[in-house]
PDB file of C-alpha atoms in Angstrom:
ATOM      1  CA  LYS A 234      90.438 115.312  74.907  1.00 40.00           C
ATOM      2  CA  ASN A 235      88.706 118.590  75.712  1.00 39.00           C
ATOM      3  CA  GLN A 236      86.798 116.870  78.608  1.00 44.00           C
ATOM      4  CA  TYR A 237      89.772 116.572  80.761  1.00 42.00           C
ATOM      5  CA  ILE A 238      90.870 120.069  79.978  1.00 39.00           C
ATOM      6  CA  THR A 239      87.608 121.445  80.952  1.00 41.00           C
ATOM      7  CA  LEU A 240      87.458 119.486  84.293  1.00 46.00           C
ATOM      8  CA  PHE A 241      91.020 120.332  85.392  1.00 45.00           C
ATOM      9  CA  HIS A 242      92.401 123.400  83.679  1.00 40.00           C
ATOM     10  CA  GLY A 243      89.458 125.640  82.720  1.00 35.00           C
ATOM     11  CA  ALA A 244      89.711 128.946  84.471  1.00 30.00           C
ATOM     12  CA  HIS A 245      86.267 128.948  85.707  1.00 29.00           C
ATOM     13  CA  ALA A 246      85.457 125.179  85.196  1.00 34.00           C
ATOM     14  CA  PRO A 247      83.155 123.811  87.997  1.00 34.00           C
ATOM     15  CA  MET A 248      84.990 121.354  90.318  1.00 37.00           C
ATOM     16  CA  LEU A 249      82.813 118.274  90.059  1.00 40.00           C
ATOM     17  CA  ALA A 250      82.957 114.960  92.096  1.00 40.00           C
ATOM     18  CA  TRP A 251      81.709 111.438  91.857  1.00 42.00           C
ATOM     19  CA  ARG A 252      78.658 111.018  89.605  1.00 47.00           C
ATOM     20  CA  GLY A 253      77.004 108.093  91.375  1.00 50.00           C
ATOM     21  CA  GLY A 254      75.728 104.874  89.799  1.00 46.00           C
ATOM     22  CA  GLY A 255      73.121 104.100  87.471  1.00 44.00           C
ATOM     23  CA  GLY A 256      74.729 105.554  84.399  1.00 45.00           C
ATOM     24  CA  GLY A 257      73.658 109.116  85.503  1.00 42.00           C
ATOM     25  CA  LYS A 258      75.463 112.123  84.388  1.00 38.00           C
ATOM     26  CA  THR A 259      75.129 114.132  87.451  1.00 37.00           C
ATOM     27  CA  PHE A 260      78.006 114.907  89.978  1.00 42.00           C
ATOM     28  CA  LYS A 261      77.893 115.246  93.696  1.00 53.00           C
ATOM     29  CA  PRO A 262      79.496 118.483  95.008  1.00 45.00           C
ATOM     30  CA  GLN A 263      82.894 118.157  96.430  1.00 49.00           C
ATOM     31  CA  LYS A 264      83.026 117.649 100.132  1.00 59.00           C
ATOM     32  CA  LYS A 265      84.870 120.715 101.747  1.00 61.00           C
ATOM     33  CA  ALA A 266      85.448 121.672 105.272  1.00 58.00           C
ATOM     34  CA  ALA A 267      82.886 124.311 106.303  1.00 59.00           C
ATOM     35  CA  PRO A 268      83.880 127.675 107.627  1.00 57.00           C
ATOM     36  CA  GLY A 269      83.839 127.444 111.420  1.00 55.00           C
ATOM     37  CA  SER A 270      84.207 123.740 111.464  1.00 57.00           C
ATOM     38  CA  ARG A 271      87.093 121.974 113.349  1.00 59.00           C
ATOM     39  CA  ARG A 272      89.093 121.256 110.098  1.00 59.00           C
ATOM     40  CA  PHE A 273      88.503 124.435 108.078  1.00 59.00           C
ATOM     41  CA  ASP A 274      91.674 126.068 109.021  1.00 62.00           C
ATOM     42  CA  LEU A 275      93.613 122.755 108.424  1.00 63.00           C
ATOM     43  CA  HIS A 276      91.946 122.392 104.860  1.00 59.00           C
ATOM     44  CA  LYS A 277      93.290 125.876 104.058  1.00 66.00           C
ATOM     45  CA  TYR A 278      96.637 125.207 105.251  1.00 58.00           C
ATOM     46  CA  ALA A 279      96.715 121.840 103.281  1.00 63.00           C
ATOM     47  CA  THR A 280      95.646 123.688 100.084  1.00 67.00           C
ATOM     48  CA  ALA A 281      98.127 126.385 100.535  1.00 63.00           C
ATOM     49  CA  THR A 282     101.002 124.022 101.222  1.00 56.00           C
ATOM     50  CA  LEU A 283     100.147 121.901  98.262  1.00 58.00           C
ATOM     51  CA  GLY A 284      99.832 125.055  96.129  1.00 53.00           C
ATOM     52  CA  ALA A 285     103.587 125.734  96.966  1.00 49.00           C
ATOM     53  CA  GLY A 286     104.487 122.640  94.829  1.00 64.00           C
ATOM     54  CA  ASP A 287     106.591 120.799  97.484  1.00 77.00           C
ATOM     55  CA  LEU A 288     104.773 117.408  97.790  1.00 84.00           C
ATOM     56  CA  LEU A 289     106.994 116.189 100.415  1.00 85.00           C
ATOM     57  CA  GLU A 290     106.275 119.164 102.734  1.00 84.00           C
ATOM     58  CA  ALA A 291     102.577 119.069 101.837  1.00 86.00           C
ATOM     59  CA  VAL A 292     102.050 115.556 103.403  1.00 91.00           C
ATOM     60  CA  ARG A 293     103.692 116.410 106.800  1.00 91.00           C
ATOM     61  CA  GLN A 294     101.468 116.790 109.780  1.00 92.00           C
ATOM     62  CA  PRO A 295     101.539 120.552 110.893  1.00 89.00           C
ATOM     63  CA  VAL A 296     103.055 121.042 114.302  1.00 90.00           C
ATOM     64  CA  GLY A 297     100.457 121.132 117.111  1.00 89.00           C
ATOM     65  CA  GLU A 298      97.712 119.716 115.073  1.00 87.00           C
ATOM     66  CA  ASP A 299      95.711 116.637 115.754  1.00 91.00           C
ATOM     67  CA  LEU A 300      96.818 113.643 113.647  1.00 95.00           C
ATOM     68  CA  HIS A 301      93.277 112.423 113.178  1.00 95.00           C
ATOM     69  CA  ASP A 302      92.104 115.761 111.986  1.00 92.00           C
ATOM     70  CA  TRP A 303      94.958 116.003 109.579  1.00 94.00           C
ATOM     71  CA  LEU A 304      94.282 112.485 108.071  1.00 95.00           C
ATOM     72  CA  ALA A 305      90.481 113.458 107.831  1.00 93.00           C
ATOM     73  CA  VAL A 306      91.275 116.648 105.874  1.00 91.00           C
ATOM     74  CA  ASN A 307      93.467 114.815 103.499  1.00 92.00           C
ATOM     75  CA  VAL A 308      91.385 111.696 102.846  1.00 94.00           C
ATOM     76  CA  THR A 309      88.522 114.032 101.828  1.00 91.00           C
ATOM     77  CA  ASP A 310      90.832 115.814  99.337  1.00 90.00           C
ATOM     78  CA  PHE A 311      92.270 112.585  97.919  1.00 94.00           C
ATOM     79  CA  TYR A 312      88.539 111.271  97.536  1.00 94.00           C
ATOM     80  CA  ASN A 313      87.903 114.428  95.506  1.00 90.00           C
ATOM     81  CA  GLU A 314      90.902 114.041  93.293  1.00 90.00           C
ATOM     82  CA  ILE A 315      90.216 110.468  92.409  1.00 94.00           C
ATOM     83  CA  SER A 316      86.617 111.360  91.807  1.00 92.00           C
ATOM     84  CA  LEU A 317      87.676 113.796  89.148  1.00 89.00           C
ATOM     85  CA  LEU A 318      90.236 111.514  87.608  1.00 91.00           C
ATOM     86  CA  TYR A 319      87.996 108.598  87.277  1.00 93.00           C
ATOM     87  CA  GLY A 320      85.100 110.862  86.086  1.00 91.00           C
ATOM     88  CA  VAL A 321      86.972 111.479  82.793  1.00 90.00           C
ATOM     89  CA  LEU A 322      86.782 107.648  82.100  1.00 93.00           C
ATOM     90  CA  MET A 323      82.967 107.469  82.518  1.00 88.00           C
ATOM     91  CA  ASP A 324      82.660 106.673  78.753  1.00 91.00           C
ATOM     92  CA  THR A 325      85.695 104.383  78.655  1.00 94.00           C
ATOM     93  CA  CYS A 326      85.458 102.219  81.757  1.00 96.00           C
ATOM     94  CA  THR A 327      82.222 100.266  81.058  1.00 96.00           C
ATOM     95  CA  PRO A 328      80.863  96.877  81.981  1.00 97.00           C
ATOM     96  CA  VAL A 329      81.783  95.713  78.614  1.00 96.00           C
ATOM     97  CA  CYS A 330      85.332  96.899  78.575  1.00 96.00           C
ATOM     98  CA  CYS A 331      85.926  96.101  82.309  1.00 97.00           C
ATOM     99  CA  PRO A 332      83.648  93.193  83.202  1.00 97.00           C
ATOM    100  CA  ILE A 333      85.654  92.675  86.450  1.00 97.00           C
ATOM    101  CA  MET A 334      87.420  95.061  88.795  1.00 97.00           C
ATOM    102  CA  SER A 335      91.017  94.234  88.309  1.00 97.00           C
ATOM    103  CA  ALA A 336      94.518  95.736  88.378  1.00 96.00           C
ATOM    104  CA  GLY A 337      95.971  93.498  85.707  1.00 93.00           C
ATOM    105  CA  PRO A 338      95.658  89.714  85.277  1.00 93.00           C
ATOM    106  CA  LYS A 339      96.981  88.820  88.737  1.00 94.00           C
ATOM    107  CA  TYR A 340      94.739  91.039  90.804  1.00 96.00           C
ATOM    108  CA  GLU A 341      90.917  91.029  90.981  1.00 97.00           C
ATOM    109  CA  TYR A 342      88.995  92.950  93.594  1.00 97.00           C
ATOM    110  CA  LYS A 343      85.543  91.755  94.817  1.00 97.00           C
ATOM    111  CA  TRP A 344      83.279  94.179  96.726  1.00 97.00           C
ATOM    112  CA  ALA A 345      81.899  93.882 100.290  1.00 94.00           C
ATOM    113  CA  ASP A 346      81.276  96.653 102.690  1.00 91.00           C
ATOM    114  CA  GLY A 347      80.342  94.488 105.674  1.00 88.00           C
ATOM    115  CA  VAL A 348      76.943  95.947 106.037  1.00 88.00           C
ATOM    116  CA  ARG A 349      74.781  96.006 102.804  1.00 88.00           C
ATOM    117  CA  ILE A 350      77.027  93.449 101.169  1.00 93.00           C
ATOM    118  CA  LYS A 351      78.640  91.068 103.462  1.00 91.00           C
ATOM    119  CA  LYS A 352      79.866  88.333 101.215  1.00 94.00           C
ATOM    120  CA  PRO A 353      82.354  89.678  98.614  1.00 95.00           C
ATOM    121  CA  ILE A 354      80.749  89.732  95.088  1.00 96.00           C
ATOM    122  CA  ARG A 355      82.430  89.838  91.688  1.00 97.00           C
ATOM    123  CA  CYS A 356      81.286  92.963  89.664  1.00 96.00           C
ATOM    124  CA  SER A 357      82.409  95.092  86.823  1.00 97.00           C
ATOM    125  CA  ALA A 358      84.936  97.877  87.450  1.00 97.00           C
ATOM    126  CA  PRO A 359      82.419 100.754  87.025  1.00 96.00           C
ATOM    127  CA  LYS A 360      80.086  99.004  89.459  1.00 96.00           C
ATOM    128  CA  TYR A 361      82.797  98.228  92.022  1.00 97.00           C
ATOM    129  CA  ILE A 362      84.032 101.797  91.881  1.00 96.00           C
ATOM    130  CA  ASP A 363      80.425 103.058  92.141  1.00 95.00           C
ATOM    131  CA  TYR A 364      80.125 100.915  95.327  1.00 95.00           C
ATOM    132  CA  LEU A 365      83.464 102.080  96.645  1.00 96.00           C
ATOM    133  CA  MET A 366      83.104 105.788  96.045  1.00 94.00           C
ATOM    134  CA  THR A 367      79.559 105.777  97.509  1.00 94.00           C
ATOM    135  CA  TRP A 368      80.867 103.907 100.500  1.00 95.00           C
ATOM    136  CA  VAL A 369      83.709 106.478 101.033  1.00 95.00           C
ATOM    137  CA  GLN A 370      81.225 109.375 100.490  1.00 93.00           C
ATOM    138  CA  THR A 371      78.837 107.887 103.081  1.00 94.00           C
ATOM    139  CA  THR A 372      81.598 107.261 105.560  1.00 95.00           C
ATOM    140  CA  LEU A 373      83.034 110.778 105.120  1.00 94.00           C
ATOM    141  CA  ASP A 374      79.523 112.249 105.910  1.00 93.00           C
ATOM    142  CA  ASP A 375      79.069 110.188 109.047  1.00 95.00           C
ATOM    143  CA  GLU A 376      79.762 112.471 111.911  1.00 93.00           C
ATOM    144  CA  LYS A 377      79.983 109.560 114.178  1.00 95.00           C
ATOM    145  CA  VAL A 378      83.085 108.641 112.271  1.00 96.00           C
ATOM    146  CA  PHE A 379      84.429 111.928 111.205  1.00 95.00           C
ATOM    147  CA  PRO A 380      83.228 114.435 113.930  1.00 92.00           C
ATOM    148  CA  VAL A 381      82.907 118.043 112.846  1.00 87.00           C
ATOM    149  CA  ARG A 382      82.339 119.830 116.100  1.00 86.00           C
ATOM    150  CA  VAL A 383      85.235 121.037 118.108  1.00 83.00           C
ATOM    151  CA  GLY A 384      86.003 118.696 121.181  1.00 85.00           C
ATOM    152  CA  GLU A 385      84.031 115.694 119.783  1.00 90.00           C
ATOM    153  CA  PRO A 386      86.258 112.552 119.857  1.00 94.00           C
ATOM    154  CA  PHE A 387      87.101 110.357 116.909  1.00 96.00           C
ATOM    155  CA  PRO A 388      85.847 106.761 117.433  1.00 97.00           C
ATOM    156  CA  PRO A 389      88.391 104.202 118.778  1.00 97.00           C
ATOM    157  CA  ASN A 390      88.633 102.504 115.343  1.00 97.00           C
ATOM    158  CA  ILE A 391      89.208 105.677 113.318  1.00 97.00           C
ATOM    159  CA  MET A 392      92.706 104.471 111.985  1.00 97.00           C
ATOM    160  CA  ASP A 393      91.200 101.166 110.847  1.00 97.00           C
ATOM    161  CA  VAL A 394      88.548 103.139 108.969  1.00 97.00           C
ATOM    162  CA  ILE A 395      90.992 105.525 107.440  1.00 97.00           C
ATOM    163  CA  ARG A 396      93.328 102.828 106.305  1.00 97.00           C
ATOM    164  CA  THR A 397      90.386 100.973 104.670  1.00 97.00           C
ATOM    165  CA  VAL A 398      89.397 104.177 102.759  1.00 97.00           C
ATOM    166  CA  PHE A 399      93.029 104.589 101.528  1.00 97.00           C
ATOM    167  CA  LYS A 400      93.298 100.934 100.620  1.00 97.00           C
ATOM    168  CA  ARG A 401      90.130 101.117  98.571  1.00 97.00           C
ATOM    169  CA  LEU A 402      91.065 104.385  96.959  1.00 97.00           C
ATOM    170  CA  PHE A 403      94.465 102.914  95.805  1.00 98.00           C
ATOM    171  CA  ARG A 404      92.521 100.257  93.998  1.00 97.00           C
ATOM    172  CA  VAL A 405      90.919 102.881  91.779  1.00 97.00           C
ATOM    173  CA  TYR A 406      94.411 104.295  90.927  1.00 97.00           C
ATOM    174  CA  ALA A 407      95.485 100.688  90.235  1.00 97.00           C
ATOM    175  CA  HIS A 408      92.727 100.145  87.814  1.00 97.00           C
ATOM    176  CA  MET A 409      93.083 103.458  86.130  1.00 96.00           C
ATOM    177  CA  TYR A 410      96.878 103.105  85.558  1.00 96.00           C
ATOM    178  CA  ILE A 411      96.917  99.414  84.412  1.00 96.00           C
ATOM    179  CA  SER A 412      93.648  99.322  82.476  1.00 96.00           C
ATOM    180  CA  HIS A 413      93.276 102.941  81.107  1.00 96.00           C
ATOM    181  CA  PHE A 414      96.645 104.583  81.223  1.00 95.00           C
ATOM    182  CA  GLN A 415      96.921 104.968  77.402  1.00 94.00           C
ATOM    183  CA  VAL A 416      93.463 106.559  77.267  1.00 94.00           C
ATOM    184  CA  LEU A 417      94.446 108.986  79.993  1.00 93.00           C
ATOM    185  CA  GLN A 418      97.668 109.738  78.102  1.00 92.00           C
ATOM    186  CA  GLU A 419      95.646 110.486  74.992  1.00 92.00           C
ATOM    187  CA  MET A 420      93.310 112.838  76.900  1.00 90.00           C
ATOM    188  CA  GLY A 421      96.392 114.705  78.175  1.00 90.00           C
ATOM    189  CA  ALA A 422      95.654 113.666  81.728  1.00 89.00           C
ATOM    190  CA  GLU A 423      98.880 111.889  82.443  1.00 90.00           C
ATOM    191  CA  PRO A 424     100.703 114.887  84.070  1.00 88.00           C
ATOM    192  CA  HIS A 425      97.820 115.434  86.590  1.00 87.00           C
ATOM    193  CA  LEU A 426      97.260 111.703  87.151  1.00 91.00           C
ATOM    194  CA  ASN A 427     100.937 111.378  88.072  1.00 91.00           C
ATOM    195  CA  THR A 428     100.908 114.408  90.367  1.00 88.00           C
ATOM    196  CA  CYS A 429      97.807 113.182  92.208  1.00 91.00           C
ATOM    197  CA  PHE A 430      99.137 109.606  92.659  1.00 94.00           C
ATOM    198  CA  ARG A 431     102.600 110.863  93.878  1.00 93.00           C
ATOM    199  CA  HIS A 432     100.924 113.020  96.351  1.00 92.00           C
ATOM    200  CA  PHE A 433      98.602 110.043  97.501  1.00 96.00           C
ATOM    201  CA  MET A 434     101.545 107.657  97.809  1.00 96.00           C
ATOM    202  CA  LEU A 435     103.767 110.166  99.717  1.00 94.00           C
ATOM    203  CA  PHE A 436     100.903 110.643 102.132  1.00 95.00           C
ATOM    204  CA  VAL A 437     100.426 106.971 102.491  1.00 96.00           C
ATOM    205  CA  SER A 438     103.985 106.345 103.133  1.00 94.00           C
ATOM    206  CA  GLU A 439     104.291 109.132 105.715  1.00 94.00           C
ATOM    207  CA  PHE A 440     101.523 107.751 107.755  1.00 96.00           C
ATOM    208  CA  ASP A 441     101.849 103.997 106.895  1.00 96.00           C
ATOM    209  CA  LEU A 442      98.274 103.775 105.683  1.00 97.00           C
ATOM    210  CA  ILE A 443      98.435 100.759 103.214  1.00 97.00           C
ATOM    211  CA  GLU A 444     100.150  97.399 103.724  1.00 96.00           C
ATOM    212  CA  THR A 445     102.911  96.692 101.275  1.00 95.00           C
ATOM    213  CA  GLN A 446     101.158  93.613  99.676  1.00 95.00           C
ATOM    214  CA  GLU A 447      98.125  95.827  98.706  1.00 96.00           C
ATOM    215  CA  LEU A 448     100.561  98.058  96.748  1.00 96.00           C
ATOM    216  CA  ALA A 449     101.870  95.207  94.726  1.00 96.00           C
ATOM    217  CA  PRO A 450      99.977  95.920  91.411  1.00 96.00           C
ATOM    218  CA  LEU A 451     101.807  99.312  91.097  1.00 96.00           C
ATOM    219  CA  GLN A 452     105.017  98.530  92.995  1.00 94.00           C
ATOM    220  CA  ASP A 453     107.179  99.280  89.943  1.00 93.00           C
ATOM    221  CA  LEU A 454     105.359 102.555  89.253  1.00 92.00           C
ATOM    222  CA  ILE A 455     105.604 103.550  92.886  1.00 93.00           C
ATOM    223  CA  ALA A 456     109.477 102.853  92.729  1.00 90.00           C
ATOM    224  CA  LYS A 457     109.775 105.120  89.688  1.00 86.00           C
ATOM    225  CA  LEU A 458     107.343 107.875  90.616  1.00 79.00           C
ATOM    226  CA  VAL A 459     107.654 108.137  94.323  1.00 78.00           C
ATOM    227  CA  THR A 460     110.424 106.176  95.956  1.00 68.00           C
ATOM    228  CA  ASP A 461     113.296 107.033  93.463  1.00 61.00           C
ATOM    229  CA  ARG A 462     112.457 110.713  93.482  1.00 54.00           C
ATOM    230  CA  ARG A 463     112.004 111.119  97.330  1.00 57.00           C
ATOM    231  CA  GLY A 464     115.658 112.633  97.683  1.00 50.00           C
ATOM    232  CA  GLN A 465     115.652 114.788  94.582  1.00 50.00           C
ATOM    233  CA  HIS A 466     115.267 118.469  94.505  1.00 37.00           C
ATOM    234  CA  ASN A 467     111.618 119.475  93.948  1.00 40.00           C
ATOM    235  CA  GLU A 468     112.173 120.745  90.362  1.00 37.00           C
ATOM    236  CA  ASN A 469     113.389 117.332  89.362  1.00 39.00           C
ATOM    237  CA  ALA A 470     110.886 115.537  91.417  1.00 39.00           C
ATOM    238  CA  VAL A 471     108.037 117.082  89.523  1.00 40.00           C
ATOM    239  CA  SER A 472     109.340 116.426  86.106  1.00 39.00           C
ATOM    240  CA  ALA A 473     107.042 113.638  85.403  1.00 41.00           C
ATOM    241  CA  GLU A 474     104.180 115.878  86.310  1.00 41.00           C
ATOM    242  CA  ARG A 475     104.708 118.293  83.594  1.00 39.00           C
ATOM    243  CA  GLY A 476     104.429 115.960  80.580  1.00 48.00           C
ATOM    244  CA  SER A 477     104.556 112.285  79.481  1.00 53.00           C
ATOM    245  CA  ASP A 478     107.277 110.281  81.263  1.00 59.00           C
ATOM    246  CA  PRO A 479     108.638 107.199  79.528  1.00 55.00           C
ATOM    247  CA  ASP A 480     109.727 105.765  82.867  1.00 59.00           C
ATOM    248  CA  ILE A 481     106.001 105.492  83.726  1.00 59.00           C
ATOM    249  CA  SER A 482     105.086 103.585  80.733  1.00 57.00           C
ATOM    250  CA  THR A 483     107.949 101.177  81.352  1.00 56.00           C
ATOM    251  CA  ALA A 484     106.881 100.612  84.824  1.00 61.00           C
ATOM    252  CA  LEU A 485     103.455  99.785  83.681  1.00 66.00           C
ATOM    253  CA  LYS A 486     104.626  97.698  80.810  1.00 57.00           C
ATOM    254  CA  VAL A 487     102.623  99.737  78.332  1.00 44.00           C
TER     255      VAL A 487
END
């Protein structure tokens, strides 16, 4: 239980990201926009807006800012959030516990990146997520895909790349909610998990980043946590983010 509190709530706790494969215990530093880079001010804006507590406002593209830069700033932040959340499950989500990467009995995910692994392969959940997070990290680090110098253009396929990143990050949420929700509840991680996922899905909805069929494993949860609360005042909208919400367990059938 203390592991989650240390990672997310300690006053001076280090913010750590994905630890990489091979069973190692080290974490990669979080990716952040560097001072002077084209997205540094946007990152500060996104952080400040999110800190104000209005998630609906936090996902909106700032007036006058480039869409692709806004998406790039946020996809990096979502990667970091999911890295932290999944990191608390390192001793729970194992090849023995999760021999396949799934989101319930109807949905299995096989890994292929089109480069190193061209034919989809079946693998355990931790191995799949290791492949996935390493791929995202490499993609975000590639300046040909996400340019950092002012004036450099994004590649023509940037929206396809961003949609693929969001689709794959969603699969980590789907696995965490369906396979490990009760463990996350016991850790006290549910409020933060719900906040992060609601923010993620509001952003996905705002920019139409994931096809509807890909969201099917969590469609009831999305309706409860995101869609049903869109029109509510912010104080009510974040009620599920302050503590355990029975509606979430009902939606997940747990």
